Coordinates of C-alpha atoms in Angstrom, one line a residue:
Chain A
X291 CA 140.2 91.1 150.5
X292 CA 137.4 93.1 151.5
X293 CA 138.4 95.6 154.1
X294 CA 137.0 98.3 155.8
X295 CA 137.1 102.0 154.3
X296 CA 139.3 104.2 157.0
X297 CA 136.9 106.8 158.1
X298 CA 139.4 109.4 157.7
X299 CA 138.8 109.4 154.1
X300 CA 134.7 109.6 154.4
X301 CA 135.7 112.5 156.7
X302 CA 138.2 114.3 154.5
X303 CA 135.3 113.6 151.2
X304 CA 132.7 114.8 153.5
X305 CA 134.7 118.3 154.3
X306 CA 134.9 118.4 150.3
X307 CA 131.4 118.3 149.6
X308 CA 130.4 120.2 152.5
X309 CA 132.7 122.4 151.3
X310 CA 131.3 122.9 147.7
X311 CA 128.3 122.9 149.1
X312 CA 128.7 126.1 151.0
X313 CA 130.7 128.0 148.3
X314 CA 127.8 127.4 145.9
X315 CA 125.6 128.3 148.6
X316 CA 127.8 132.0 148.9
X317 CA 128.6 132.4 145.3
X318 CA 125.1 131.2 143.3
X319 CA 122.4 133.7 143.0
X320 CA 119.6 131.5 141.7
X321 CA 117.6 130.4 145.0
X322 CA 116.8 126.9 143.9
X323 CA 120.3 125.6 143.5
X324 CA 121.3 127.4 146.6
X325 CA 118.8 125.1 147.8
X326 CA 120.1 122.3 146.3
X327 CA 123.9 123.7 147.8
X328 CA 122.6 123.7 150.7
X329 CA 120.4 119.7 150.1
X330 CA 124.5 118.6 149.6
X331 CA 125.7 120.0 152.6
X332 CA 123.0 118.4 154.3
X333 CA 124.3 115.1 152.2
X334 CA 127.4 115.4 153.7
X335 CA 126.9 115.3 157.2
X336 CA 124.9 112.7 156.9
X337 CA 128.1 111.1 155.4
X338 CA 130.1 111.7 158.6
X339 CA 126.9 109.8 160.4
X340 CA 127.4 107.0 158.4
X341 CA 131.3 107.0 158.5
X342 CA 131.7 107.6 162.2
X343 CA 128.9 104.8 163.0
X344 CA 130.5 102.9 160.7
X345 CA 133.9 102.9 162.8
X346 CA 132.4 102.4 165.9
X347 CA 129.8 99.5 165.1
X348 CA 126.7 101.5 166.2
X349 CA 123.3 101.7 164.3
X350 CA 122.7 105.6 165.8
X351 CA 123.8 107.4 162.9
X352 CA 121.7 105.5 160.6
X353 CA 119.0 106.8 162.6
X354 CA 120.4 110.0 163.0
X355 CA 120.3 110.3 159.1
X356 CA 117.1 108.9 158.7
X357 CA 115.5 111.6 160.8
X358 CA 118.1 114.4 159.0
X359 CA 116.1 113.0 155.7
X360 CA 113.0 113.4 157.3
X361 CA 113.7 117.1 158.2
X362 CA 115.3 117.9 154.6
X363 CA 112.4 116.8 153.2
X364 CA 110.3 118.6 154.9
X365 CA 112.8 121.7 154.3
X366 CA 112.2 121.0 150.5
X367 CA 108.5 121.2 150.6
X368 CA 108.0 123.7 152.6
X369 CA 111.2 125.9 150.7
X370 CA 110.3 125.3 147.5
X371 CA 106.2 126.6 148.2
X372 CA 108.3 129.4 149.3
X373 CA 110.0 129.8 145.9
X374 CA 106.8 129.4 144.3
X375 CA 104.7 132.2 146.3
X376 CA 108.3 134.8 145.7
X377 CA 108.2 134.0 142.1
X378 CA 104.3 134.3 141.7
X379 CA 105.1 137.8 143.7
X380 CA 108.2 139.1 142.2
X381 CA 108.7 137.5 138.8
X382 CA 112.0 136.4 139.8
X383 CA 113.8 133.6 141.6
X384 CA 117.6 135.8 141.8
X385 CA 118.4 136.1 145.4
X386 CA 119.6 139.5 144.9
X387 CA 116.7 140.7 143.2
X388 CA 114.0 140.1 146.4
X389 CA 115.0 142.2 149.1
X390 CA 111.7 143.5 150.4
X391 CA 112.6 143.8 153.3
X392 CA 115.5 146.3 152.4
X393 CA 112.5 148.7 152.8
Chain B
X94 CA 144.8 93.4 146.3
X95 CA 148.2 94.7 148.1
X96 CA 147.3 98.1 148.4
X97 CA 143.8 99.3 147.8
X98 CA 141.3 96.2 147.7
X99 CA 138.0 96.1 145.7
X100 CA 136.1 98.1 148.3
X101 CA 138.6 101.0 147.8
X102 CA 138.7 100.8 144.3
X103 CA 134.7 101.3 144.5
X104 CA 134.9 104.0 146.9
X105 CA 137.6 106.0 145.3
X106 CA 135.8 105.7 142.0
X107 CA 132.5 106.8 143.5
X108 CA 133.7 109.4 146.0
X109 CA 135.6 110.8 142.2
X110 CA 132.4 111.2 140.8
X111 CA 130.7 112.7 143.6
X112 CA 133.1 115.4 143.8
X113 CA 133.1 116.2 140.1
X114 CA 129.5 115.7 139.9
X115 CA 129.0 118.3 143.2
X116 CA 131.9 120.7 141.3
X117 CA 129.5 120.8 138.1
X118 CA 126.2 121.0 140.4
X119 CA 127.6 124.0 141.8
X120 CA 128.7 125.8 138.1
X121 CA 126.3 125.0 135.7
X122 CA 124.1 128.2 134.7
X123 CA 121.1 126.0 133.9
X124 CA 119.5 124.8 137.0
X125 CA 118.1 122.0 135.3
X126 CA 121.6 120.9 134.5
X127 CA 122.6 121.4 137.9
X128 CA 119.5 119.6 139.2
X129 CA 120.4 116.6 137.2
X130 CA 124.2 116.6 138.1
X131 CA 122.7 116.5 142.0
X132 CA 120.9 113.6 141.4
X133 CA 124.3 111.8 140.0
X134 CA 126.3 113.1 143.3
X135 CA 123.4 111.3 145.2
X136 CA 123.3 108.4 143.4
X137 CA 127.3 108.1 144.5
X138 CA 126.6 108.7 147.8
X139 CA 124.6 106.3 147.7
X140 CA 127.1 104.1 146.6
X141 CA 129.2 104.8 149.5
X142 CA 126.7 104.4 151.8
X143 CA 126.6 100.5 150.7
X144 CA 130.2 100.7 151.4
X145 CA 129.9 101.4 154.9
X146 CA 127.3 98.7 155.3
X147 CA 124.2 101.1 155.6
X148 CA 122.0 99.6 153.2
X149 CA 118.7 101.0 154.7
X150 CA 120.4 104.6 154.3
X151 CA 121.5 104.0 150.7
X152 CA 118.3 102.8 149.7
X153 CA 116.6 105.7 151.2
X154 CA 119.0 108.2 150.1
X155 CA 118.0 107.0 146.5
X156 CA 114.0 107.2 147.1
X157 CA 114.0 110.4 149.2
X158 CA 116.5 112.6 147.8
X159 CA 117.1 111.1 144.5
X160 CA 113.7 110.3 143.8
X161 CA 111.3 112.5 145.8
X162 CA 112.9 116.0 146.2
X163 CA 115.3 116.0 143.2
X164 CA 111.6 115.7 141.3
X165 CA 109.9 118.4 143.4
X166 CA 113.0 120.5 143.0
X167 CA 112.5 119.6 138.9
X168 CA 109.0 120.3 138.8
X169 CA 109.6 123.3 140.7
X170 CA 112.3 124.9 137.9
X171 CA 109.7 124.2 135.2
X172 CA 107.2 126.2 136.9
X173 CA 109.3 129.1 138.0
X174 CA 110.8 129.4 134.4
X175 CA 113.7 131.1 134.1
X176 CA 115.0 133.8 132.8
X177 CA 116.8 133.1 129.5
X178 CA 120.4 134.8 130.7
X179 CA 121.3 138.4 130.4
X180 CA 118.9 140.8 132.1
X181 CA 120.7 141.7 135.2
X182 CA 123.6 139.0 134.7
X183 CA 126.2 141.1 133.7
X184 CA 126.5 144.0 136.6
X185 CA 125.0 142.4 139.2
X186 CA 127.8 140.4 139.9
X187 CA 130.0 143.1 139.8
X188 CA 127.9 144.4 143.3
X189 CA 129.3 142.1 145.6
X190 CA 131.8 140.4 143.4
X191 CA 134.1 141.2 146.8
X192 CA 131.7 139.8 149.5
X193 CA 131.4 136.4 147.4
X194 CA 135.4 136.3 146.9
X195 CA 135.8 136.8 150.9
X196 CA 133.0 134.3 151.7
X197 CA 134.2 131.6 149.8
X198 CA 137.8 132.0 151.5
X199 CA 137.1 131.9 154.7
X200 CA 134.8 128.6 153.8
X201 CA 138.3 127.4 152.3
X202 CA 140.1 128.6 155.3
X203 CA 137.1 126.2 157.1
X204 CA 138.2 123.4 154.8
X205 CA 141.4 123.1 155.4
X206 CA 140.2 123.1 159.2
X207 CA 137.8 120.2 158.2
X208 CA 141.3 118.4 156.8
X209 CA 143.1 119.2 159.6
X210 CA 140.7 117.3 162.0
X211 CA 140.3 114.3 159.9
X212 CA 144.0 113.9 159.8
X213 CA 144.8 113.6 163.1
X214 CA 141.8 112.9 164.5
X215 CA 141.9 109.7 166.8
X216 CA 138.3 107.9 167.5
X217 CA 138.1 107.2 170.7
X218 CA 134.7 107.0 171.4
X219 CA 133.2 103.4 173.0
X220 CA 132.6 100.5 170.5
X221 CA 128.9 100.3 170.1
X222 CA 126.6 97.5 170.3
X223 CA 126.5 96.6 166.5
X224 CA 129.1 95.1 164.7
X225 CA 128.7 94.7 161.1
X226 CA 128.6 91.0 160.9
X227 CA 126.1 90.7 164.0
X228 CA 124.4 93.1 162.2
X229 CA 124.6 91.5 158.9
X230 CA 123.7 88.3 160.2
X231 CA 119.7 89.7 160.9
X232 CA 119.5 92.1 158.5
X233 CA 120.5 96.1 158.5
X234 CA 116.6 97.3 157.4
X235 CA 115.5 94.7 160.2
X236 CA 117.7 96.2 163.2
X237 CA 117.4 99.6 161.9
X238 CA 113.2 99.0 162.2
X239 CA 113.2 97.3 165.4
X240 CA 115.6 100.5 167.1
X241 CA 113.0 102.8 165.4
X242 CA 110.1 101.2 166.6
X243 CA 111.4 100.3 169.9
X244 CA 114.2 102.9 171.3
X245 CA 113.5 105.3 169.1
X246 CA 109.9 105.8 169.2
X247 CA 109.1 109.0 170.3
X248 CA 111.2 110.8 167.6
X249 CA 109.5 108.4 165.0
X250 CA 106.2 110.0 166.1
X251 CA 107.4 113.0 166.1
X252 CA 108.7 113.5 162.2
X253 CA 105.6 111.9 161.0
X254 CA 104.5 115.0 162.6
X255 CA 106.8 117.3 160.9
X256 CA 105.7 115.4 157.9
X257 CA 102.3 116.4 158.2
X258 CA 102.8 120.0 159.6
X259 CA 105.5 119.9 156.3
X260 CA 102.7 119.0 153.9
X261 CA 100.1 121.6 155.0
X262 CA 102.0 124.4 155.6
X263 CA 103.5 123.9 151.7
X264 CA 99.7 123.5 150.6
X265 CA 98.7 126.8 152.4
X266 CA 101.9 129.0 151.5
X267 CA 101.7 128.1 148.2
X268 CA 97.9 127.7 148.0
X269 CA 96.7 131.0 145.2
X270 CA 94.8 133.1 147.2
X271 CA 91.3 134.5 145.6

């Protein structure tokens, strides 16, 4: 029949993609898909939202994820103009290669 | 139907390909491949988002980040071409080969705490107002619009105000100066 989905297993898949998010985010040196790391870790706390108003029969986290949207699209315009001007600047999108303010 | 019902099958298979689809995200050297692997992970999230009866969610995890800022993040590769390999690949990584080793540890180390927690966690917060067949019974997009536009309000004013300060700011930072 159709049953529920335990939360504990949104929760343990949500610590998995958080967690791939962040090593991506540690390990990548291209800035855009440490963005996009960072867009999944994002993802997946808006997976726990779900999950944990999900268990408890509330509508708050689908608000709560609906504004965390709102915010990470925000984040994306405003980051990626960012990219755009440090590219236009530099030449270069590696992380390790822009460090202007190393002086 | 004894042990995993058709609900479980779905969410095992999608939470799979999330996973894998994240794991290849994360490795691929072109960003366009990794951009297009995101948009698979999303589309599976999106998947499990039906399964926890959030259909307002899943549909606007598929228009905002599948549709809007996976293209953005698209259009934005094409115009900050990359470099084709080499030129400071080899070497650089070499520089903090050690930092990045240590970093994604510890974010292990955090994993396993993650695990930990969702194991033996035990919910025991109060039931909320909203259960899924009173909630099915008038419509998810409908109760999710009338807390927004009702208890939720002020907050709803206030992103369509990030939204704007959003827009402008990315039209004057990346605006080419004369």
């Amino acid at each position: 029949m159709l049953q529920e989905i335990p939360s504990g297993l949104c929760f343990i898949l949500s610590g998995i993609l958080f967690t791939i998010g962040a090593i991506g985010a540690i390990i990548r040196r291209n800035v855009i898909v440490v963005f996009m790391c960072i867009e999944l870790m994002l993802n997946a706390v808006n997976l726990v939202f779900i999950a944990a108003a999900n268990a408890l029969s509330s509508m708050d986290g689908s608000v709560f994820v609906f504004f965390i949207m709102t915010v990470a699209a925000v984040e994306a315009a405003v980051g990626l103009a960012i990219f755009v001007m440090v590219f236009r600047l530099q030449n270069t999108v590696n992380a390790y290669e822009v460090h202007l303010l190393k002086g | 139907m004894d042990m995993v019902s058709f609900k479980g099958i779905i969410f095992i298979i999608a939470a799979l390909i999330a996973v894998a689809a994240s794991v290849l995200m994360a490795t691929r050297k072109n960003p366009i491949h990794s951009a297009l692997w995101m948009i698979v992970t999303f589309f599976a999230m999106a998947v499990i988002y039906l399964l926890l009866n959030a259909q307002f969610i899943a549909v606007a995890q598929v228009m905002v980040y599948a549709g809007a800022i996976m293209m953005l993040i698209l259009f934005v590769i094409m115009m900050v071409q990359m470099e084709k390999g080499g030129k400071g690949d080899p070497g650089e990584t070499g520089r903090s080969a050690k930092t990045k080793v240590a970093g994604a540890l510890i974010t292990v180390i955090l994993f396993g705490e993650m695990l930990f927690g969702a194991l033996y966690y035990q919910m025991t917060g109060r039931s909320g107002d909203y259960p899924v067949a009173m909630v099915n019974s008038v419509g998810n997009v409908r109760t999710i619009g009338s807390l927004l536009y009702g208890q939720y309000l002020f907050p709803f004013e206030i992103a369509s105000i990030l939204l704007l300060v959003g827009i402008v700011g990315a039209v004057v930072i990346a605006k080419r100066k004369e």
